[in-house]
C-alpha cells in the first residue's frame, strides 16, 4: 500500500465515494470501515452557500492531534479525514471521515467521536450566506451535548 | 515586526485579514491595533478570542521576534 | 432522482465507494450520510474464503421489514443495503449499509442498528473455508450483545 | 407435492438442497424425509431449526397444497 495523507483540507469539491474506494482498497485484515459524509443543506432556500474558514497549519495540526488520540483510544488501524474549506454549495460534501478497525463497534464509535469533534470543536469559522444576508454560525447546543458524551 | 492574521468575524469587522505590524510583544501589538481601530481593539480583547503565536495557542503575554505570526481566533464553530 | 433499490443481495463482488457516490447524489436537504462496509478478513490465512447462503425472497423480505422499521424509528430519509452472497475472498466487501438523515446522530445510530441486525439476526448461513477445512459459523456472543443494546 | 428446500448445515448433511416430496402436511413431510434418511429426520427436528411455508415462518402444523414451498432453516448466523 502506498502511504496516503490522513487529513486534508481542500477548497475544491470532492467525491466521498472515490475516497471510500481508496480507503477500502487492499484491506485483508480490516473487517470494519465506518464512514460519514456531511453534506451542505439548502435549508429550503435559507442557506444558499456555506463558507468555511480554516487556519492552514493550525487547523490541520489540531485535527491531526485529536485524530491520533482517537486512533489510540479506539485501537484504529487508520483513518481518513477530508474537510472542505471555502464556499460550499447545497448538496456538496463538507466533510468525509472514514475509520478502519478489526471490529465494527470500534470503527463506528471512532467515526462518531471524530465527527463530534469536527462539528463542534475543530478550528473552523463558518458563515452562512442566504437570501437575508450572511451570518457567522456558532456551535449549536446539540453539537456541544454530542461532544460531551465522550468526556 | 509581527505578521498578524485575523479570522472569522474579526476579519470581517477589521476589513483585513493579514497585515504586518511593528510590535515587540502581544501587549504592544494589541495597543498598536487599538490605536488604529478602537472597535477592533475591543473585539480582540472580547470573550472567547484566543491568540496563537506561530500556530500555538498562547495564554497571556509573549515576546514577538521578527517574523512571528500572531493570529487572533474568535470562538471556533466547528466544520 | 430515479428510484433505486433499497436492498440488494448479490453473488458478485461490488464496490462500496460507487454505492456511496450514488447514494449521496442530489441530496440538497440531507445533511448526514453514515455508512459502513464489512470486509472479509483473511484472519492471517485461517480464513481463505467466506461463503454466505441466503434464501432469496425470504432473506431480502426479512431485511426489508427490519429496515423499514429502522427508517421510521430513526426518522431516516432513506437507506441502502447491499449484501454479498456466495463465496467471498479476503478483502472483498460483504456488506454495505448507508443511511441518510437530517442530522448525524440519527444517521449513525440507524447505520449501527442495521449492522447489528445484519451481523447477528438476518437470515444468512455462513461457512468459513480455511486450510483446515470448512465450518459453519454461529453468531458470536459479541454479536448478540451488540444487537441486544437496542431491545 | 411440496418443494422442499434445505439451508446451511442441513443441506450439507442431506447432500441435497432442493427436492420435490409427496406430502399433505408438514408432519407427513417430516415422516417422508425421515423414512429416507433417519439422521436428517432427526436434524430437521433439532433445536433452533425453523420451518418456512411459502417463505413465511410457521410454528407447528400446516397443510401443504400442491406446489407449496417448505424450507428448513437451521439457526441463522447473520451476514
CSV table of C-alpha atoms in Angstrom, one decimal:
chain,number,residue,atom,x,y,z
A,1,UNK,CA,0.0,0.0,0.0
A,2,UNK,CA,1.3,3.5,-0.8
A,3,UNK,CA,1.1,6.0,2.0
A,4,UNK,CA,-1.9,8.3,1.7
A,5,UNK,CA,-2.5,11.5,3.6
A,6,UNK,CA,-4.7,11.0,6.7
A,7,UNK,CA,-6.0,14.6,6.8
A,8,UNK,CA,-6.7,17.0,4.0
A,9,UNK,CA,-8.3,20.5,3.9
A,10,UNK,CA,-9.4,21.3,0.4
A,11,UNK,CA,-11.0,24.3,-1.3
A,12,UNK,CA,-12.3,22.1,-4.2
A,13,UNK,CA,-15.4,19.9,-4.3
A,14,UNK,CA,-14.5,16.3,-3.6
A,15,UNK,CA,-16.3,13.0,-4.1
A,16,UNK,CA,-16.8,10.9,-0.9
A,17,UNK,CA,-17.3,7.6,-2.8
A,18,UNK,CA,-13.9,7.9,-4.5
A,19,UNK,CA,-12.3,8.5,-1.1
A,20,UNK,CA,-14.1,5.4,0.3
A,21,UNK,CA,-12.9,3.3,-2.6
A,22,UNK,CA,-9.3,4.3,-2.0
A,23,UNK,CA,-9.7,3.8,1.8
A,24,UNK,CA,-11.1,0.3,1.5
A,25,UNK,CA,-8.5,-1.0,-1.1
A,26,UNK,CA,-6.2,-3.8,-0.1
A,27,UNK,CA,-7.7,-4.4,3.4
A,28,UNK,CA,-7.4,-8.1,4.0
A,29,UNK,CA,-7.3,-7.8,7.8
A,30,UNK,CA,-9.6,-4.9,8.5
A,31,UNK,CA,-13.1,-6.2,8.9
A,32,UNK,CA,-14.8,-2.9,9.5
A,33,UNK,CA,-14.9,0.5,7.8
A,34,UNK,CA,-17.3,3.1,9.1
A,35,UNK,CA,-17.6,6.4,7.3
A,36,UNK,CA,-19.6,9.6,7.5
A,37,UNK,CA,-20.3,12.3,4.9
A,38,UNK,CA,-21.6,15.7,6.0
A,39,UNK,CA,-23.4,17.5,3.2
A,40,UNK,CA,-24.4,21.2,2.9
A,41,UNK,CA,-28.1,21.6,3.4
A,42,UNK,CA,-30.1,24.1,1.3
A,43,UNK,CA,-32.5,24.6,4.3
A,44,UNK,CA,-35.3,25.1,1.8
A,45,UNK,CA,-33.5,28.1,0.3
A,46,UNK,CA,-32.5,29.7,3.6
A,47,UNK,CA,-28.8,28.7,3.1
A,48,UNK,CA,-27.6,29.3,-0.4
A,49,UNK,CA,-23.9,29.0,0.4
A,50,UNK,CA,-21.8,27.9,3.3
A,51,UNK,CA,-18.4,29.4,3.8
A,52,UNK,CA,-15.8,27.7,5.9
A,53,UNK,CA,-12.6,29.3,7.0
A,54,UNK,CA,-9.6,27.4,8.4
A,55,UNK,CA,-6.2,28.5,9.6
A,56,UNK,CA,-3.8,26.3,7.5
A,57,UNK,CA,-1.1,24.7,9.6
A,58,UNK,CA,-3.1,25.3,12.7
A,59,UNK,CA,-6.5,23.7,11.8
A,60,UNK,CA,-4.9,20.6,10.3
A,61,UNK,CA,-2.5,20.2,13.2
A,62,UNK,CA,-5.3,20.4,15.7
A,63,UNK,CA,-7.3,17.8,13.8
A,64,UNK,CA,-4.3,15.6,13.5
A,65,UNK,CA,-3.6,15.7,17.2
A,66,UNK,CA,-7.2,14.9,18.0
A,67,UNK,CA,-7.4,12.1,15.4
A,68,UNK,CA,-4.2,10.4,16.6
A,69,UNK,CA,-5.6,10.4,20.1
A,70,UNK,CA,-8.8,8.8,18.8
A,71,UNK,CA,-6.8,6.2,16.8
A,72,UNK,CA,-5.1,5.1,20.1
A,73,UNK,CA,-8.3,5.3,22.1
A,74,UNK,CA,-10.4,3.1,19.7
A,75,UNK,CA,-7.5,0.9,18.5
A,76,UNK,CA,-8.0,2.0,14.9
A,77,UNK,CA,-5.9,0.6,12.1
A,78,UNK,CA,-6.2,4.0,10.4
A,79,UNK,CA,-8.5,6.9,9.4
A,80,UNK,CA,-9.1,9.4,6.7
A,81,UNK,CA,-10.4,12.9,7.1
A,82,UNK,CA,-11.1,15.3,4.3
A,83,UNK,CA,-12.6,18.7,5.1
A,84,UNK,CA,-13.8,21.2,2.6
A,85,UNK,CA,-13.0,24.9,3.1
A,86,UNK,CA,-14.1,28.0,1.2
A,87,UNK,CA,-17.6,28.3,-0.3
A,88,UNK,CA,-19.7,25.2,-0.4
A,89,UNK,CA,-23.0,24.9,-2.3
A,90,UNK,CA,-26.0,22.9,-1.0
A,91,UNK,CA,-25.6,19.2,-1.7
A,92,UNK,CA,-21.8,19.3,-1.8
A,93,UNK,CA,-19.8,17.3,0.7
A,94,UNK,CA,-18.4,19.4,3.7
A,95,UNK,CA,-16.6,16.5,5.4
A,96,UNK,CA,-15.7,12.9,4.9
A,97,UNK,CA,-14.4,10.7,7.8
A,98,UNK,CA,-13.6,7.0,7.5
A,99,UNK,CA,-12.2,4.7,10.2
A,100,UNK,CA,-10.8,1.2,9.8
A,101,UNK,CA,-10.8,-1.3,12.6
A,102,UNK,CA,-10.9,-5.0,13.2
A,103,UNK,CA,-14.4,-4.8,14.5
A,104,UNK,CA,-17.4,-2.7,13.8
A,105,UNK,CA,-18.0,-1.2,17.3
A,106,UNK,CA,-14.6,0.5,17.3
A,107,UNK,CA,-15.0,1.7,13.7
A,108,UNK,CA,-18.4,3.2,14.4
A,109,UNK,CA,-17.5,4.8,17.7
A,110,UNK,CA,-14.3,6.3,16.4
A,111,UNK,CA,-16.1,7.8,13.4
A,112,UNK,CA,-18.8,9.2,15.6
A,113,UNK,CA,-16.2,10.6,18.0
A,114,UNK,CA,-14.2,12.3,15.3
A,115,UNK,CA,-17.4,13.8,13.8
A,116,UNK,CA,-18.5,15.2,17.1
A,117,UNK,CA,-15.1,16.9,17.4
A,118,UNK,CA,-15.0,18.2,13.8
A,119,UNK,CA,-18.6,19.6,14.0
A,120,UNK,CA,-18.2,21.3,17.4
A,121,UNK,CA,-14.6,22.0,18.4
A,122,UNK,CA,-12.3,21.9,15.4
A,123,UNK,CA,-10.8,25.3,14.5
A,124,UNK,CA,-13.1,26.4,11.7
A,125,UNK,CA,-15.1,29.6,11.3
A,126,UNK,CA,-18.4,29.1,9.5
A,127,UNK,CA,-20.5,31.7,7.7
A,128,UNK,CA,-23.9,31.1,6.1
A,129,UNK,CA,-24.9,33.1,3.1
A,130,UNK,CA,-28.6,33.2,2.5
A,131,UNK,CA,-31.3,35.4,0.9
A,132,UNK,CA,-31.3,37.6,4.0
A,133,UNK,CA,-27.5,38.2,4.0
A,134,UNK,CA,-24.7,36.5,5.8
A,135,UNK,CA,-24.1,35.4,9.4
A,136,UNK,CA,-21.4,33.7,11.4
A,137,UNK,CA,-22.5,30.4,12.9
A,138,UNK,CA,-21.6,29.3,16.5
A,139,UNK,CA,-21.7,25.6,17.6
A,140,UNK,CA,-25.2,24.5,18.5
A,141,UNK,CA,-26.2,23.3,21.9
A,142,UNK,CA,-26.8,19.9,20.2
A,143,UNK,CA,-23.2,19.9,19.0
A,144,UNK,CA,-21.9,20.6,22.5
A,145,UNK,CA,-24.1,17.9,24.0
A,146,UNK,CA,-22.9,15.3,21.4
A,147,UNK,CA,-19.2,16.2,22.0
A,148,UNK,CA,-19.6,16.0,25.8
A,149,UNK,CA,-20.8,12.4,25.6
A,150,UNK,CA,-17.1,11.4,25.3
A,151,UNK,CA,-15.7,13.4,28.2
B,1,UNK,CA,7.6,43.2,13.1
B,2,UNK,CA,4.8,40.6,13.6
B,3,UNK,CA,2.6,39.2,10.9
B,4,UNK,CA,-1.0,39.5,12.2
B,5,UNK,CA,-3.8,37.2,11.0
B,6,UNK,CA,-7.5,37.7,11.7
B,7,UNK,CA,-10.1,35.0,11.3
B,8,UNK,CA,-13.9,34.8,11.1
B,9,UNK,CA,-15.9,37.8,12.3
B,10,UNK,CA,-12.7,39.6,13.4
B,11,UNK,CA,-11.5,39.8,9.8
B,12,UNK,CA,-14.9,40.9,8.6
B,13,UNK,CA,-15.0,43.6,11.3
B,14,UNK,CA,-11.5,44.9,10.7
B,15,UNK,CA,-11.8,44.8,6.9
B,16,UNK,CA,-8.4,43.0,6.6
B,17,UNK,CA,-7.1,39.5,7.4
B,18,UNK,CA,-3.3,39.7,7.0
B,19,UNK,CA,-1.1,42.6,8.0
B,20,UNK,CA,2.4,43.3,9.2
B,21,UNK,CA,2.6,45.4,12.4
B,22,UNK,CA,5.6,46.8,14.4
B,23,UNK,CA,5.4,45.3,17.9
B,24,UNK,CA,7.8,43.6,20.4
B,25,UNK,CA,5.1,41.9,22.5
B,26,UNK,CA,1.5,40.9,22.4
B,27,UNK,CA,0.6,43.9,24.6
B,28,UNK,CA,2.4,46.2,22.2
B,29,UNK,CA,0.6,44.6,19.3
B,30,UNK,CA,-2.8,45.0,21.0
B,31,UNK,CA,-2.1,48.7,21.6
B,32,UNK,CA,-0.9,49.3,18.0
B,33,UNK,CA,-4.1,47.6,16.6
B,34,UNK,CA,-6.4,49.5,19.0
B,35,UNK,CA,-4.7,52.8,18.2
B,36,UNK,CA,-5.7,52.3,14.5
B,37,UNK,CA,-9.2,50.9,15.2
B,38,UNK,CA,-10.6,51.2,18.7
B,39,UNK,CA,-13.5,48.9,18.0
B,40,UNK,CA,-11.2,46.2,16.7
B,41,UNK,CA,-9.0,46.6,19.8
B,42,UNK,CA,-12.1,45.9,21.9
B,43,UNK,CA,-13.2,42.9,19.8
B,44,UNK,CA,-9.7,41.4,20.1
B,45,UNK,CA,-10.0,41.5,23.9
B,46,UNK,CA,-13.5,40.1,23.8
B,47,UNK,CA,-14.7,36.9,25.4
B,48,UNK,CA,-13.6,33.7,23.7
B,49,UNK,CA,-11.0,35.3,21.5
B,50,UNK,CA,-7.8,33.2,21.6
B,51,UNK,CA,-4.3,34.2,20.4
B,52,UNK,CA,-2.0,31.9,18.6
B,53,UNK,CA,1.8,32.7,18.2
B,54,UNK,CA,3.4,30.7,15.4
B,55,UNK,CA,0.4,28.4,15.3
B,56,UNK,CA,0.4,27.6,19.0
B,57,UNK,CA,-2.3,28.9,21.4
B,58,UNK,CA,-0.7,31.4,23.9
B,59,UNK,CA,-2.5,32.5,27.1
B,60,UNK,CA,-1.2,35.8,28.5
B,61,UNK,CA,1.9,37.6,27.3
B,62,UNK,CA,4.6,36.6,24.7
B,63,UNK,CA,7.6,38.4,23.2
B,64,UNK,CA,7.4,38.7,19.5
B,65,UNK,CA,10.6,38.2,17.5
B,66,UNK,CA,10.9,39.5,13.9
B,67,UNK,CA,8.6,37.5,11.6
B,68,UNK,CA,6.5,36.0,14.3
B,69,UNK,CA,3.0,35.1,13.2
B,70,UNK,CA,0.2,36.2,15.6
B,71,UNK,CA,-3.3,35.0,14.9
B,72,UNK,CA,-6.5,36.2,16.7
B,73,UNK,CA,-9.1,33.4,16.7
B,74,UNK,CA,-12.7,34.1,17.5
B,75,UNK,CA,-14.8,31.3,19.0
B,76,UNK,CA,-14.5,28.3,16.7
B,77,UNK,CA,-17.7,27.0,15.2
B,78,UNK,CA,-16.6,23.6,14.1
B,79,UNK,CA,-16.9,22.5,10.4
C,1,UNK,CA,-34.0,11.3,-8.7
C,2,UNK,CA,-34.6,7.9,-10.2
C,3,UNK,CA,-35.9,5.3,-7.8
C,4,UNK,CA,-33.1,2.9,-6.7
C,5,UNK,CA,-33.5,-0.4,-5.0
C,6,UNK,CA,-33.0,-0.1,-1.2
C,7,UNK,CA,-31.9,-3.7,-0.6
C,8,UNK,CA,-29.9,-6.0,-2.9
C,9,UNK,CA,-28.4,-9.4,-2.4
C,10,UNK,CA,-25.6,-10.1,-4.9
C,11,UNK,CA,-23.4,-13.0,-5.8
C,12,UNK,CA,-20.8,-10.7,-7.5
C,13,UNK,CA,-18.1,-8.5,-5.9
C,14,UNK,CA,-19.3,-4.9,-5.5
C,15,UNK,CA,-17.6,-1.6,-5.0
C,16,UNK,CA,-18.8,0.3,-1.8
C,17,UNK,CA,-17.4,3.7,-3.0
C,18,UNK,CA,-19.5,3.5,-6.1
C,19,UNK,CA,-22.6,2.8,-4.0
C,20,UNK,CA,-21.8,5.7,-1.7
C,21,UNK,CA,-21.4,8.1,-4.7
C,22,UNK,CA,-24.8,7.1,-6.0
C,23,UNK,CA,-26.4,7.3,-2.5
C,24,UNK,CA,-25.0,10.8,-1.9
C,25,UNK,CA,-26.0,12.3,-5.3
C,26,UNK,CA,-28.6,15.1,-5.4
C,27,UNK,CA,-29.0,15.4,-1.6
C,28,UNK,CA,-29.7,19.1,-1.0
C,29,UNK,CA,-31.6,18.6,2.2
C,30,UNK,CA,-29.9,15.5,3.8
C,31,UNK,CA,-27.0,16.8,5.9
C,32,UNK,CA,-25.8,13.4,7.1
C,33,UNK,CA,-24.9,10.2,5.4
C,34,UNK,CA,-23.4,7.4,7.6
C,35,UNK,CA,-22.1,4.2,6.0
C,36,UNK,CA,-20.5,1.0,7.0
C,37,UNK,CA,-18.5,-1.5,4.9
C,38,UNK,CA,-17.9,-5.0,6.3
C,39,UNK,CA,-14.9,-6.6,4.7
C,40,UNK,CA,-13.9,-10.3,4.7
C,41,UNK,CA,-10.9,-10.8,6.8
C,42,UNK,CA,-8.0,-13.2,5.9
C,43,UNK,CA,-7.5,-14.0,9.7
C,44,UNK,CA,-3.8,-14.4,8.8
C,45,UNK,CA,-4.5,-17.3,6.4
C,46,UNK,CA,-7.0,-19.1,8.7
C,47,UNK,CA,-10.0,-18.0,6.5
C,48,UNK,CA,-9.3,-18.3,2.8
C,49,UNK,CA,-12.9,-17.9,1.7
C,50,UNK,CA,-16.2,-17.0,3.4
C,51,UNK,CA,-19.4,-18.5,2.0
C,52,UNK,CA,-22.8,-16.9,2.6
C,53,UNK,CA,-26.1,-18.6,1.8
C,54,UNK,CA,-29.3,-16.7,1.7
C,55,UNK,CA,-32.9,-17.7,1.0
C,56,UNK,CA,-33.9,-15.4,-1.9
C,57,UNK,CA,-37.4,-13.9,-1.3
C,58,UNK,CA,-37.2,-14.7,2.4
C,59,UNK,CA,-33.8,-13.1,3.4
C,60,UNK,CA,-34.4,-9.9,1.5
C,61,UNK,CA,-38.0,-9.6,2.7
C,62,UNK,CA,-36.8,-10.1,6.3
C,63,UNK,CA,-34.1,-7.4,5.9
C,64,UNK,CA,-36.7,-5.1,4.2
C,65,UNK,CA,-39.1,-5.4,7.1
C,66,UNK,CA,-36.4,-4.7,9.6
C,67,UNK,CA,-35.0,-1.8,7.7
C,68,UNK,CA,-38.4,-0.1,7.2
C,69,UNK,CA,-38.9,-0.3,11.0
C,70,UNK,CA,-35.4,1.3,11.4
C,71,UNK,CA,-36.3,4.0,8.9
C,72,UNK,CA,-39.3,5.0,11.0
C,73,UNK,CA,-37.6,4.6,14.4
C,74,UNK,CA,-34.7,6.9,13.4
C,75,UNK,CA,-36.6,9.2,11.1
C,76,UNK,CA,-34.3,8.3,8.1
C,77,UNK,CA,-34.8,9.9,4.7
C,78,UNK,CA,-33.7,6.6,3.2
C,79,UNK,CA,-31.2,3.8,3.3
C,80,UNK,CA,-29.2,1.5,1.1
C,81,UNK,CA,-28.2,-2.1,1.9
C,82,UNK,CA,-26.2,-4.3,-0.3
C,83,UNK,CA,-25.2,-7.8,0.9
C,84,UNK,CA,-22.9,-10.2,-0.8
C,85,UNK,CA,-23.9,-13.9,-1.0
C,86,UNK,CA,-21.9,-16.9,-2.3
C,87,UNK,CA,-18.1,-17.2,-1.9
C,88,UNK,CA,-16.2,-14.1,-0.8
C,89,UNK,CA,-12.4,-13.7,-0.8
C,90,UNK,CA,-10.5,-11.8,1.9
C,91,UNK,CA,-10.5,-8.1,1.4
C,92,UNK,CA,-13.8,-8.2,-0.5
C,93,UNK,CA,-16.9,-6.3,0.7
C,94,UNK,CA,-19.5,-8.5,2.5
C,95,UNK,CA,-22.0,-5.7,3.3
C,96,UNK,CA,-22.6,-2.1,2.6
C,97,UNK,CA,-25.1,0.0,4.6
C,98,UNK,CA,-25.8,3.7,4.1
C,99,UNK,CA,-28.3,5.8,6.0
C,100,UNK,CA,-29.4,9.4,5.2
C,101,UNK,CA,-30.9,11.7,7.7
C,102,UNK,CA,-31.1,15.4,8.5
C,103,UNK,CA,-28.7,15.1,11.4
C,104,UNK,CA,-25.7,12.9,12.1
C,105,UNK,CA,-26.8,11.3,15.3
C,106,UNK,CA,-29.8,9.6,13.6
C,107,UNK,CA,-27.7,8.6,10.6
C,108,UNK,CA,-25.0,7.0,12.8
C,109,UNK,CA,-27.4,5.2,15.1
C,110,UNK,CA,-29.6,3.8,12.3
C,111,UNK,CA,-26.5,2.5,10.5
C,112,UNK,CA,-25.2,0.9,13.6
C,113,UNK,CA,-28.6,-0.6,14.4
C,114,UNK,CA,-28.9,-2.1,10.9
C,115,UNK,CA,-25.4,-3.5,11.0
C,116,UNK,CA,-26.1,-5.2,14.4
C,117,UNK,CA,-29.2,-6.8,12.9
C,118,UNK,CA,-27.5,-7.9,9.7
C,119,UNK,CA,-24.5,-9.4,11.5
C,120,UNK,CA,-26.4,-11.3,14.2
C,121,UNK,CA,-30.0,-11.9,13.2
C,122,UNK,CA,-30.5,-11.6,9.5
C,123,UNK,CA,-31.3,-14.9,7.7
C,124,UNK,CA,-27.9,-15.9,6.4
C,125,UNK,CA,-26.0,-19.1,6.8
C,126,UNK,CA,-22.2,-18.6,6.9
C,127,UNK,CA,-19.4,-21.1,6.2
C,128,UNK,CA,-15.7,-20.4,6.6
C,129,UNK,CA,-13.4,-22.3,4.3
C,130,UNK,CA,-9.8,-22.4,5.6
C,131,UNK,CA,-6.6,-24.5,5.5
C,132,UNK,CA,-8.1,-27.0,8.0
C,133,UNK,CA,-11.4,-27.5,6.1
C,134,UNK,CA,-14.8,-25.8,6.4
C,135,UNK,CA,-17.1,-24.9,9.3
C,136,UNK,CA,-20.5,-23.3,9.7
C,137,UNK,CA,-20.3,-20.1,11.9
C,138,UNK,CA,-22.9,-19.2,14.5
C,139,UNK,CA,-23.4,-15.7,15.8
C,140,UNK,CA,-20.8,-14.7,18.4
C,141,UNK,CA,-21.7,-13.6,21.9
C,142,UNK,CA,-20.4,-10.1,20.9
C,143,UNK,CA,-22.9,-10.0,18.0
C,144,UNK,CA,-25.7,-10.9,20.4
C,145,UNK,CA,-24.7,-8.3,23.0
C,146,UNK,CA,-24.5,-5.7,20.3
C,147,UNK,CA,-27.9,-6.5,19.0
C,148,UNK,CA,-29.4,-6.5,22.5
C,149,UNK,CA,-28.4,-2.9,23.0
C,150,UNK,CA,-31.4,-1.8,21.0
C,151,UNK,CA,-34.1,-4.0,22.7
D,1,UNK,CA,-46.4,-32.4,-3.7
D,2,UNK,CA,-44.2,-30.0,-1.8
D,3,UNK,CA,-41.0,-28.4,-2.9
D,4,UNK,CA,-38.5,-28.8,0.0
D,5,UNK,CA,-35.5,-26.6,0.4
D,6,UNK,CA,-32.7,-27.2,2.9
D,7,UNK,CA,-30.2,-24.5,4.0
D,8,UNK,CA,-26.8,-24.3,5.7
D,9,UNK,CA,-25.6,-27.4,7.5
D,10,UNK,CA,-28.9,-29.2,6.9
D,11,UNK,CA,-28.2,-29.2,3.1
D,12,UNK,CA,-24.6,-30.3,3.7
D,13,UNK,CA,-25.8,-33.2,5.9
D,14,UNK,CA,-28.6,-34.3,3.5
D,15,UNK,CA,-26.4,-34.0,0.4
D,16,UNK,CA,-29.2,-32.1,-1.4
D,17,UNK,CA,-30.9,-28.7,-1.1
D,18,UNK,CA,-33.9,-28.8,-3.3
D,19,UNK,CA,-36.3,-31.7,-3.8
D,20,UNK,CA,-39.9,-32.5,-4.5
D,21,UNK,CA,-41.6,-34.7,-1.9
D,22,UNK,CA,-45.2,-36.1,-1.8
D,23,UNK,CA,-46.8,-34.9,1.4
D,24,UNK,CA,-50.1,-33.3,2.5
D,25,UNK,CA,-48.9,-31.8,5.7
D,26,UNK,CA,-45.6,-30.8,7.5
D,27,UNK,CA,-46.0,-33.9,9.7
D,28,UNK,CA,-46.3,-36.1,6.5
D,29,UNK,CA,-43.3,-34.4,5.1
D,30,UNK,CA,-41.1,-34.9,8.2
D,31,UNK,CA,-42.1,-38.6,8.1
D,32,UNK,CA,-41.3,-39.0,4.4
D,33,UNK,CA,-37.9,-37.3,4.9
D,34,UNK,CA,-37.0,-39.3,8.0
D,35,UNK,CA,-38.0,-42.6,6.2
D,36,UNK,CA,-35.4,-41.9,3.5
D,37,UNK,CA,-32.7,-40.5,5.9
D,38,UNK,CA,-33.2,-41.0,9.6
D,39,UNK,CA,-30.3,-38.7,10.6
D,40,UNK,CA,-31.8,-35.9,8.5
D,41,UNK,CA,-35.2,-36.5,10.1
D,42,UNK,CA,-33.6,-36.0,13.5
D,43,UNK,CA,-31.6,-32.9,12.4
D,44,UNK,CA,-34.8,-31.3,11.0
D,45,UNK,CA,-36.5,-31.7,14.4
D,46,UNK,CA,-33.3,-30.4,16.2
D,47,UNK,CA,-33.1,-27.3,18.3
D,48,UNK,CA,-33.3,-24.0,16.5
D,49,UNK,CA,-34.5,-25.4,13.2
D,50,UNK,CA,-37.4,-23.3,11.8
D,51,UNK,CA,-39.8,-24.1,9.1
D,52,UNK,CA,-41.0,-21.6,6.4
D,53,UNK,CA,-44.0,-22.4,4.3
D,54,UNK,CA,-44.1,-20.3,1.1
D,55,UNK,CA,-41.4,-18.0,2.7
D,56,UNK,CA,-43.3,-17.4,6.0
D,57,UNK,CA,-42.1,-18.9,9.3
D,58,UNK,CA,-44.7,-21.5,10.5
D,59,UNK,CA,-44.7,-22.8,14.1
D,60,UNK,CA,-46.4,-26.2,14.4
D,61,UNK,CA,-48.5,-27.9,11.7
D,62,UNK,CA,-49.6,-26.7,8.3
D,63,UNK,CA,-51.5,-28.3,5.4
D,64,UNK,CA,-49.4,-28.4,2.2
D,65,UNK,CA,-51.2,-27.7,-1.1
D,66,UNK,CA,-49.7,-28.7,-4.4
D,67,UNK,CA,-46.6,-26.7,-5.2
D,68,UNK,CA,-46.1,-25.3,-1.6
D,69,UNK,CA,-42.5,-24.5,-0.8
D,70,UNK,CA,-41.3,-25.7,2.5
D,71,UNK,CA,-37.9,-24.6,3.8
D,72,UNK,CA,-36.0,-26.0,6.8
D,73,UNK,CA,-33.8,-23.2,8.3
D,74,UNK,CA,-31.0,-24.0,10.8
D,75,UNK,CA,-30.1,-21.3,13.2
D,76,UNK,CA,-29.2,-18.1,11.3
D,77,UNK,CA,-25.7,-16.8,11.6
D,78,UNK,CA,-26.1,-13.3,10.3
D,79,UNK,CA,-24.1,-12.0,7.4
